[in-house]
Amino acid sequence: MHPKDMHQELETQLKNDARAIQAQATARLADAAFQQRLQDSLKQAPNHSTRRFRLVAAAAMVLLSGSWVMLNQLAPPKGHSEPALLTQAPTMWHLKPNTAQFEKTINQPLRNEQQAIINDLKALKAQMLSI
Amino acid sequence: MTEQQLISQAQQGATHCFAQLVASYQARLYSYLLARCHDSHDADDVLQETFISAFKYLKTYDAQWQFSTWLFTIARRILSKLKKIYHVALDGISGEQLAAQQDPFQVDRNNIWHIIKQDVSPKAYDVLWFFYVEQASIKEIAHIMNQSTSWVKTNLHRSKMKLSNNTALSLMLEAH
């Protein structure tokens, strides 16, 4: 057989036999169970962009709420004097160091407040992620 | 709705549009995988993984290429990963055990693609499939294969030459 004819024959045969495989593939794809499995796996797969958007939105919310809390702490509202704990502090400097008292009156309330803020932020983050 | 509209809707998260894209391309992808994989179960897995990856990373699809080109690129990548796992998993399994596995969707041994699979490298096989069956351009094939256009042209020419010299193939073609 002439090489040119051979190539022509080969090309025809390649296309014909591919059609046989395509028919097999179509028959297999007509199987409802296979289709269902494919659809289920697609439903389970999260859309990358949506998930990324949610994460960015949640991070932005956490940052915003964090800044809001910090700003409110730094700038006391008008009409208020300094927090009671701060007014007590200078008098305490003149006293003999009493670590137990200092812990109870200054550190512990601050720690409690800090923990409350952290809990609020965690709850907010969890809420945003579950949207 | 045009294909481009379906893609952009799917990129916005419309799953029903993506389902239409899956319906349009699954047979073409599956035919390629069925001929390329060891058995139909592997082909099922790769097909499923391909569509899951496509759905996940739909935002990264570049419209300068055909959607089928993008899907075949993903499928080839997953296939090569599977081959690596497969080679490890095959250690310890005898040829008889493998032959004993009955696969109703195995490609017929007299099918030319089955014969070619034994004769040329997987890459050359892919080039032939994309060129003759998918009728993809050299540029598109180069993109799928992550090679240059000259590489594709050379590979195609060499494969044709090699197949012309295959006695079994010549006899089969003459018989037809």
Tab-separated table of C-alpha atoms in Angstrom:
chain	number	residue	atom	x	y	z
A	1	MET	CA	0.000	0.000	0.000
A	2	HIS	CA	1.257	3.507	-0.879
A	3	PRO	CA	2.177	5.537	2.241
A	4	LYS	CA	-0.278	8.284	1.269
A	5	ASP	CA	-3.097	5.746	0.913
A	6	MET	CA	-1.986	4.159	4.137
A	7	HIS	CA	-2.283	7.500	5.934
A	8	GLN	CA	-5.718	8.062	4.464
A	9	GLU	CA	-6.829	4.576	5.491
A	10	LEU	CA	-5.330	5.070	8.927
A	11	GLU	CA	-7.130	8.374	9.415
A	12	THR	CA	-10.477	6.845	8.424
A	13	GLN	CA	-9.919	3.871	10.688
A	14	LEU	CA	-8.906	6.074	13.612
A	15	LYS	CA	-12.126	8.053	13.288
A	16	ASN	CA	-14.320	4.966	12.810
A	17	ASP	CA	-12.890	3.115	15.785
A	18	ALA	CA	-13.120	6.233	17.944
A	19	ARG	CA	-16.840	6.238	17.114
A	20	ALA	CA	-17.106	2.711	18.538
A	21	ILE	CA	-15.500	3.898	21.763
A	22	GLN	CA	-17.777	6.942	21.817
A	23	ALA	CA	-20.814	4.666	21.500
A	24	GLN	CA	-19.558	2.653	24.461
A	25	ALA	CA	-19.009	5.841	26.458
A	26	THR	CA	-22.501	7.110	25.668
A	27	ALA	CA	-24.024	3.772	26.721
A	28	ARG	CA	-22.175	3.896	30.012
A	29	LEU	CA	-23.117	7.532	30.629
A	30	ALA	CA	-26.784	6.694	30.082
A	31	ASP	CA	-26.599	4.711	33.322
A	32	ALA	CA	-28.721	6.698	35.802
A	33	ALA	CA	-26.708	5.557	38.835
A	34	PHE	CA	-23.520	6.884	37.277
A	35	GLN	CA	-25.165	10.230	36.577
A	36	GLN	CA	-26.504	10.430	40.127
A	37	ARG	CA	-23.047	9.739	41.573
A	38	LEU	CA	-21.554	12.478	39.424
A	39	GLN	CA	-24.246	14.979	40.396
A	40	ASP	CA	-23.847	14.124	44.095
A	41	SER	CA	-20.098	14.616	43.988
A	42	LEU	CA	-20.564	17.967	42.267
A	43	LYS	CA	-23.032	19.075	44.933
A	44	GLN	CA	-20.541	18.142	47.638
A	45	ALA	CA	-17.702	20.020	45.974
A	46	PRO	CA	-17.702	23.613	47.209
A	47	ASN	CA	-17.314	26.317	44.624
A	48	HIS	CA	-13.791	27.638	45.163
A	49	SER	CA	-14.628	31.276	44.514
A	50	THR	CA	-17.687	31.321	46.791
A	51	ARG	CA	-15.736	29.754	49.621
A	52	ARG	CA	-12.896	32.245	49.157
A	53	PHE	CA	-15.362	35.125	49.120
A	54	ARG	CA	-16.922	33.902	52.365
A	55	LEU	CA	-13.528	33.629	54.036
A	56	VAL	CA	-12.514	37.131	52.934
A	57	ALA	CA	-15.855	38.541	54.101
A	58	ALA	CA	-15.532	36.825	57.475
A	59	ALA	CA	-11.953	38.052	57.941
A	60	ALA	CA	-13.003	41.593	57.033
A	61	MET	CA	-15.877	41.453	59.527
A	62	VAL	CA	-13.595	40.184	62.287
A	63	LEU	CA	-11.070	42.938	61.547
A	64	LEU	CA	-13.754	45.624	61.466
A	65	SER	CA	-15.357	44.498	64.698
A	66	GLY	CA	-11.906	44.220	66.332
A	67	SER	CA	-11.023	47.781	65.306
A	68	TRP	CA	-14.412	49.023	66.490
A	69	VAL	CA	-13.910	47.459	69.927
A	70	MET	CA	-10.369	48.880	70.210
A	71	LEU	CA	-11.401	52.370	69.136
A	72	ASN	CA	-14.203	52.398	71.677
A	73	GLN	CA	-11.773	51.470	74.377
A	74	LEU	CA	-9.207	54.121	73.428
A	75	ALA	CA	-11.655	56.995	73.069
A	76	PRO	CA	-14.055	57.170	76.029
A	77	PRO	CA	-17.513	58.496	75.206
A	78	LYS	CA	-18.294	62.153	75.950
A	79	GLY	CA	-19.726	62.953	79.325
A	80	HIS	CA	-17.813	60.196	81.011
A	81	SER	CA	-14.794	60.487	83.215
A	82	GLU	CA	-11.952	57.968	83.045
A	83	PRO	CA	-12.914	54.402	83.876
A	84	ALA	CA	-13.168	53.744	87.564
A	85	LEU	CA	-10.287	51.284	87.441
A	86	LEU	CA	-7.948	53.877	85.955
A	87	THR	CA	-8.833	56.507	88.607
A	88	GLN	CA	-8.086	53.974	91.283
A	89	ALA	CA	-4.757	53.056	89.778
A	90	PRO	CA	-2.723	56.193	90.725
A	91	THR	CA	-3.696	55.894	94.355
A	92	MET	CA	-2.552	52.321	94.294
A	93	TRP	CA	0.923	53.277	93.094
A	94	HIS	CA	1.448	55.056	96.433
A	95	LEU	CA	0.455	52.060	98.389
A	96	LYS	CA	2.694	49.312	99.420
A	97	PRO	CA	2.719	46.776	96.564
A	98	ASN	CA	-0.022	44.302	97.193
A	99	THR	CA	0.052	41.826	94.315
A	100	ALA	CA	-3.059	39.926	95.409
A	101	GLN	CA	-5.097	43.114	95.599
A	102	PHE	CA	-3.650	44.346	92.266
A	103	GLU	CA	-4.521	41.035	90.642
A	104	LYS	CA	-8.059	41.115	91.985
A	105	THR	CA	-8.910	44.749	91.233
A	106	ILE	CA	-6.955	45.484	88.033
A	107	ASN	CA	-5.680	42.405	86.205
A	108	GLN	CA	-8.634	40.080	86.667
A	109	PRO	CA	-11.332	42.508	85.436
A	110	LEU	CA	-9.136	43.399	82.462
A	111	ARG	CA	-8.598	39.742	81.692
A	112	ASN	CA	-12.327	39.075	81.982
A	113	GLU	CA	-13.084	41.899	79.602
A	114	GLN	CA	-10.421	40.685	77.164
A	115	GLN	CA	-11.840	37.161	77.280
A	116	ALA	CA	-15.359	38.495	76.677
A	117	ILE	CA	-14.131	40.382	73.589
A	118	ILE	CA	-12.344	37.266	72.296
A	119	ASN	CA	-15.500	35.189	72.828
A	120	ASP	CA	-17.580	37.772	70.989
A	121	LEU	CA	-15.158	37.766	68.070
A	122	LYS	CA	-15.090	33.965	67.960
A	123	ALA	CA	-18.873	33.815	67.947
A	124	LEU	CA	-19.015	36.437	65.192
A	125	LYS	CA	-16.447	34.538	63.138
A	126	ALA	CA	-18.322	31.262	63.568
A	127	GLN	CA	-21.547	32.971	62.569
A	128	MET	CA	-19.967	34.454	59.439
A	129	LEU	CA	-18.408	31.148	58.386
A	130	SER	CA	-21.685	29.307	58.752
A	131	ILE	CA	-23.484	31.641	56.313
B	1	MET	CA	-28.052	30.144	26.036
B	2	THR	CA	-24.610	30.118	24.366
B	3	GLU	CA	-21.673	28.191	25.798
B	4	GLN	CA	-19.973	31.407	26.900
B	5	GLN	CA	-23.124	32.509	28.711
B	6	LEU	CA	-23.382	29.119	30.401
B	7	ILE	CA	-19.758	29.401	31.533
B	8	SER	CA	-20.177	32.902	32.943
B	9	GLN	CA	-23.402	31.909	34.727
B	10	ALA	CA	-21.657	28.836	36.149
B	11	GLN	CA	-18.776	31.071	37.266
B	12	GLN	CA	-21.335	33.067	39.264
B	13	GLY	CA	-22.337	29.816	40.996
B	14	ALA	CA	-25.268	28.648	38.813
B	15	THR	CA	-24.976	24.873	39.205
B	16	HIS	CA	-27.697	24.130	36.633
B	17	CYS	CA	-25.563	25.911	33.991
B	18	PHE	CA	-22.559	23.840	34.974
B	19	ALA	CA	-24.730	20.704	34.735
B	20	GLN	CA	-25.502	21.662	31.118
B	21	LEU	CA	-21.789	22.029	30.405
B	22	VAL	CA	-21.164	18.614	31.954
B	23	ALA	CA	-23.891	17.110	29.759
B	24	SER	CA	-22.302	18.639	26.641
B	25	TYR	CA	-18.768	17.418	27.283
B	26	GLN	CA	-19.020	14.233	29.338
B	27	ALA	CA	-19.267	11.845	26.371
B	28	ARG	CA	-16.220	13.349	24.623
B	29	LEU	CA	-14.152	13.282	27.795
B	30	TYR	CA	-15.317	9.829	28.749
B	31	SER	CA	-14.480	8.376	25.320
B	32	TYR	CA	-10.935	9.660	25.640
B	33	LEU	CA	-10.621	8.333	29.190
B	34	LEU	CA	-12.182	4.971	28.387
B	35	ALA	CA	-9.573	4.373	25.694
B	36	ARG	CA	-6.755	5.786	27.789
B	37	CYS	CA	-7.402	4.242	31.231
B	38	HIS	CA	-6.735	0.698	32.307
B	39	ASP	CA	-10.417	0.017	32.969
B	40	SER	CA	-13.764	1.771	33.055
B	41	HIS	CA	-13.613	2.268	36.823
B	42	ASP	CA	-10.495	4.398	36.451
B	43	ALA	CA	-12.191	6.290	33.637
B	44	ASP	CA	-15.226	6.896	35.909
B	45	ASP	CA	-13.002	8.237	38.671
B	46	VAL	CA	-10.998	10.518	36.403
B	47	LEU	CA	-14.149	11.833	34.732
B	48	GLN	CA	-15.682	12.617	38.099
B	49	GLU	CA	-12.503	14.261	39.391
B	50	THR	CA	-12.188	16.310	36.210
B	51	PHE	CA	-15.642	17.825	36.571
B	52	ILE	CA	-15.188	18.438	40.301
B	53	SER	CA	-11.893	20.269	39.631
B	54	ALA	CA	-13.450	22.197	36.754
B	55	PHE	CA	-16.300	23.289	39.021
B	56	LYS	CA	-13.914	24.294	41.812
B	57	TYR	CA	-11.599	26.296	39.592
B	58	LEU	CA	-14.085	27.586	37.017
B	59	LYS	CA	-13.039	31.160	37.807
B	60	THR	CA	-9.561	30.419	36.460
B	61	TYR	CA	-10.853	29.358	33.027
B	62	ASP	CA	-9.276	31.487	30.296
B	63	ALA	CA	-11.759	32.147	27.474
B	64	GLN	CA	-8.960	32.408	24.872
B	65	TRP	CA	-8.972	28.573	24.833
B	66	GLN	CA	-11.893	26.341	24.002
B	67	PHE	CA	-13.724	24.962	27.025
B	68	SER	CA	-12.980	21.416	25.826
B	69	THR	CA	-9.241	22.257	25.766
B	70	TRP	CA	-9.438	23.342	29.388
B	71	LEU	CA	-11.335	20.179	30.384
B	72	PHE	CA	-8.876	17.898	28.571
B	73	THR	CA	-5.957	19.700	30.240
B	74	ILE	CA	-7.478	18.989	33.670
B	75	ALA	CA	-8.302	15.387	32.720
B	76	ARG	CA	-4.721	14.733	31.566
B	77	ARG	CA	-3.336	16.159	34.808
B	78	ILE	CA	-5.598	13.945	36.929
B	79	LEU	CA	-4.812	10.972	34.729
B	80	SER	CA	-1.079	11.400	35.245
B	81	LYS	CA	-1.604	11.592	39.014
B	82	LEU	CA	-3.680	8.412	38.874
B	83	LYS	CA	-0.984	6.664	36.832
B	84	LYS	CA	1.583	7.412	39.530
B	85	ILE	CA	-0.697	5.982	42.227
B	86	TYR	CA	-1.581	3.092	39.947
B	87	HIS	CA	2.028	2.075	39.413
B	88	VAL	CA	2.509	1.863	43.189
B	89	ALA	CA	-0.758	-0.031	43.684
B	90	LEU	CA	0.065	-2.535	40.930
B	91	ASP	CA	3.091	-3.847	42.804
B	92	GLY	CA	2.100	-7.227	44.174
B	93	ILE	CA	-0.810	-7.832	41.797
B	94	SER	CA	-0.153	-10.507	39.217
B	95	GLY	CA	-0.977	-10.185	35.531
B	96	GLU	CA	-3.417	-13.091	35.851
B	97	GLN	CA	-5.320	-11.310	38.589
B	98	LEU	CA	-5.542	-8.231	36.427
B	99	ALA	CA	-6.693	-10.233	33.423
B	100	ALA	CA	-9.333	-11.933	35.584
B	101	GLN	CA	-11.053	-8.610	36.179
B	102	GLN	CA	-14.003	-8.536	33.811
B	103	ASP	CA	-14.697	-5.090	32.496
B	104	PRO	CA	-17.729	-4.807	30.215
B	105	PHE	CA	-16.541	-1.416	28.979
B	106	GLN	CA	-13.007	-2.419	28.058
B	107	VAL	CA	-12.000	-1.212	24.601
B	108	ASP	CA	-12.146	-4.019	22.034
B	109	ARG	CA	-8.752	-5.586	21.351
B	110	ASN	CA	-9.304	-5.225	17.606
B	111	ASN	CA	-10.001	-1.533	17.948
B	112	ILE	CA	-7.225	0.482	16.310
B	113	TRP	CA	-6.870	2.637	19.431
B	114	HIS	CA	-6.154	-0.450	21.479
B	115	ILE	CA	-3.432	-1.453	19.009
B	116	ILE	CA	-1.973	2.054	18.958
B	117	LYS	CA	-1.884	2.082	22.761
B	118	GLN	CA	0.552	-0.837	22.655
B	119	ASP	CA	2.730	0.773	19.993
B	120	VAL	CA	3.194	4.449	20.874
B	121	SER	CA	3.905	6.420	24.045
B	122	PRO	CA	0.959	7.794	26.087
B	123	LYS	CA	1.859	11.320	24.968
B	124	ALA	CA	1.897	10.343	21.300
B	125	TYR	CA	-1.399	8.525	21.825
B	126	ASP	CA	-2.938	11.696	23.274
B	127	VAL	CA	-1.697	13.804	20.363
B	128	LEU	CA	-3.260	11.359	17.884
B	129	TRP	CA	-6.547	11.319	19.788
B	130	PHE	CA	-6.810	15.101	20.080
B	131	PHE	CA	-5.845	15.571	16.432
B	132	TYR	CA	-8.011	12.911	14.772
B	133	VAL	CA	-10.938	12.497	17.150
B	134	GLU	CA	-11.240	15.867	18.848
B	135	GLN	CA	-10.007	17.634	15.715
B	136	ALA	CA	-8.228	20.153	17.904
B	137	SER	CA	-5.780	22.615	16.348
B	138	ILE	CA	-2.027	22.165	16.831
B	139	LYS	CA	-2.060	25.206	19.118
B	140	GLU	CA	-4.841	23.760	21.275
B	141	ILE	CA	-3.082	20.384	21.462
B	142	ALA	CA	0.146	22.122	22.475
B	143	HIS	CA	-1.756	23.851	25.276
B	144	ILE	CA	-3.335	20.606	26.512
B	145	MET	CA	0.010	18.800	26.394
B	146	ASN	CA	1.888	21.752	27.887
B	147	GLN	CA	4.359	21.587	24.972
B	148	SER	CA	5.357	23.759	22.016
B	149	THR	CA	3.541	23.627	18.672
B	150	SER	CA	6.726	22.276	17.016
B	151	TRP	CA	6.789	19.449	19.528
B	152	VAL	CA	3.204	18.550	18.611
B	153	LYS	CA	3.937	18.653	14.851
B	154	THR	CA	7.039	16.493	15.228
B	155	ASN	CA	5.279	14.060	17.508
B	156	LEU	CA	2.349	13.729	15.128
B	157	HIS	CA	4.627	13.106	12.153
B	158	ARG	CA	6.697	10.502	14.022
B	159	SER	CA	3.581	8.706	15.257
B	160	LYS	CA	2.175	8.503	11.732
B	161	MET	CA	5.491	7.105	10.469
B	162	LYS	CA	5.641	4.599	13.291
B	163	LEU	CA	2.096	3.433	12.646
B	164	SER	CA	2.790	3.105	8.917
B	165	ASN	CA	5.567	0.657	9.778
B	166	ASN	CA	3.401	-1.373	12.139
B	167	THR	CA	2.824	-4.667	10.338
B	168	ALA	CA	-0.243	-5.683	12.354
B	169	LEU	CA	-1.827	-2.343	11.656
B	170	SER	CA	-0.995	-2.482	7.937
B	171	LEU	CA	-2.558	-5.938	7.676
B	172	MET	CA	-5.632	-4.770	9.538
B	173	LEU	CA	-6.036	-1.742	7.271
B	174	GLU	CA	-5.608	-3.855	4.147
B	175	ALA	CA	-8.214	-6.304	5.416
B	176	HIS	CA	-10.664	-3.424	5.786
